[in-house]
Amino acid sequence: VVAHVPAAKYEVRPFKDKVSEMPKALDEIYNNLIPAAGLELDFGGMLCLEYYPPYCMDEASGAMAADLYVAVK
């Protein structure tokens, strides 16, 4: 699979938790961490990209690892 990612500035945050917790993590990033860093969300392209490394699922704990890329300006 080839993906073309729009050129932008991205804030990258690691995520490692149950999949059901990702909406809370994104809410924290969008509403607290980005503003606290003095940044704004960039709605001009893809707002959020997710990267899942090989073997991202921990079957024992049910946690998933990913990097969350959020477009900022």
mmCIF file of C-alpha atoms in Angstrom:
data_model
loop_
_atom_site.group_PDB
_atom_site.id
_atom_site.type_symbol
_atom_site.label_atom_id
_atom_site.label_comp_id
_atom_site.label_asym_id
_atom_site.label_seq_id
_atom_site.Cartn_x
_atom_site.Cartn_y
_atom_site.Cartn_z
ATOM 1 C CA VAL A 1 0.000 0.000 0.000
ATOM 2 C CA VAL A 2 1.262 3.448 -0.907
ATOM 3 C CA ALA A 3 -0.120 6.507 0.818
ATOM 4 C CA HIS A 4 0.460 10.089 -0.194
ATOM 5 C CA VAL A 5 0.567 12.211 2.928
ATOM 6 C CA PRO A 6 -0.006 15.938 2.513
ATOM 7 C CA ALA A 7 2.935 18.136 3.408
ATOM 8 C CA ALA A 8 2.162 19.686 6.774
ATOM 9 C CA LYS A 9 3.514 20.191 10.257
ATOM 10 C CA TYR A 10 2.477 17.285 12.493
ATOM 11 C CA GLU A 11 2.466 16.890 16.260
ATOM 12 C CA VAL A 12 3.281 13.230 16.941
ATOM 13 C CA ARG A 13 2.031 11.502 20.062
ATOM 14 C CA PRO A 14 2.550 7.866 20.993
ATOM 15 C CA PHE A 15 -0.507 5.822 21.947
ATOM 16 C CA LYS A 16 -0.426 2.519 23.844
ATOM 17 C CA ASP A 17 -3.719 1.458 25.324
ATOM 18 C CA LYS A 18 -6.860 -0.432 24.445
ATOM 19 C CA VAL A 19 -8.388 0.546 21.099
ATOM 20 C CA SER A 20 -11.514 1.761 22.907
ATOM 21 C CA GLU A 21 -9.370 4.443 24.610
ATOM 22 C CA MET A 22 -8.192 6.082 21.356
ATOM 23 C CA PRO A 23 -11.099 8.586 21.162
ATOM 24 C CA LYS A 24 -10.193 9.834 24.656
ATOM 25 C CA ALA A 25 -6.524 10.110 23.662
ATOM 26 C CA LEU A 26 -7.400 12.125 20.540
ATOM 27 C CA ASP A 27 -9.718 14.357 22.553
ATOM 28 C CA GLU A 28 -6.859 15.047 24.985
ATOM 29 C CA ILE A 29 -4.523 15.868 22.099
ATOM 30 C CA TYR A 30 -7.014 18.095 20.249
ATOM 31 C CA ASN A 31 -8.415 19.969 23.239
ATOM 32 C CA ASN A 32 -5.541 20.134 25.719
ATOM 33 C CA LEU A 33 -2.071 19.204 24.466
ATOM 34 C CA ILE A 34 -2.148 21.118 21.152
ATOM 35 C CA PRO A 35 -3.431 24.374 22.698
ATOM 36 C CA ALA A 36 -1.027 24.018 25.652
ATOM 37 C CA ALA A 37 1.858 23.818 23.171
ATOM 38 C CA GLY A 38 0.716 27.101 21.595
ATOM 39 C CA LEU A 39 -0.375 25.346 18.412
ATOM 40 C CA GLU A 40 -3.636 25.172 16.466
ATOM 41 C CA LEU A 41 -5.183 22.312 14.550
ATOM 42 C CA ASP A 42 -4.673 22.576 10.789
ATOM 43 C CA PHE A 43 -7.922 21.681 9.046
ATOM 44 C CA GLY A 44 -6.436 22.219 5.560
ATOM 45 C CA GLY A 45 -5.615 18.568 4.903
ATOM 46 C CA MET A 46 -5.667 15.336 6.838
ATOM 47 C CA LEU A 47 -6.275 16.179 10.465
ATOM 48 C CA CYS A 48 -5.009 12.920 11.959
ATOM 49 C CA LEU A 49 -2.938 10.034 10.650
ATOM 50 C CA GLU A 50 -2.213 6.854 12.559
ATOM 51 C CA TYR A 51 0.896 4.706 12.166
ATOM 52 C CA TYR A 52 0.724 1.138 13.428
ATOM 53 C CA PRO A 53 4.122 -0.558 13.703
ATOM 54 C CA PRO A 54 4.481 -4.262 12.988
ATOM 55 C CA TYR A 55 3.227 -6.329 15.890
ATOM 56 C CA CYS A 56 1.359 -3.370 17.355
ATOM 57 C CA MET A 57 -1.091 -5.532 19.310
ATOM 58 C CA ASP A 58 -0.167 -6.889 22.723
ATOM 59 C CA GLU A 59 -2.471 -9.889 22.998
ATOM 60 C CA ALA A 60 -1.741 -10.384 26.702
ATOM 61 C CA SER A 61 -2.853 -6.901 27.764
ATOM 62 C CA GLY A 62 -5.144 -6.049 24.850
ATOM 63 C CA ALA A 63 -3.177 -2.841 24.272
ATOM 64 C CA MET A 64 -2.361 -1.452 20.854
ATOM 65 C CA ALA A 65 0.627 0.722 19.986
ATOM 66 C CA ALA A 66 0.396 3.520 17.423
ATOM 67 C CA ASP A 67 1.826 6.938 16.665
ATOM 68 C CA LEU A 68 -0.841 9.610 16.218
ATOM 69 C CA TYR A 69 0.102 12.385 13.777
ATOM 70 C CA VAL A 70 -2.064 15.499 14.168
ATOM 71 C CA ALA A 71 -1.757 18.346 11.646
ATOM 72 C CA VAL A 72 -0.960 21.655 13.370
ATOM 73 C CA LYS A 73 -0.064 25.207 12.458
#
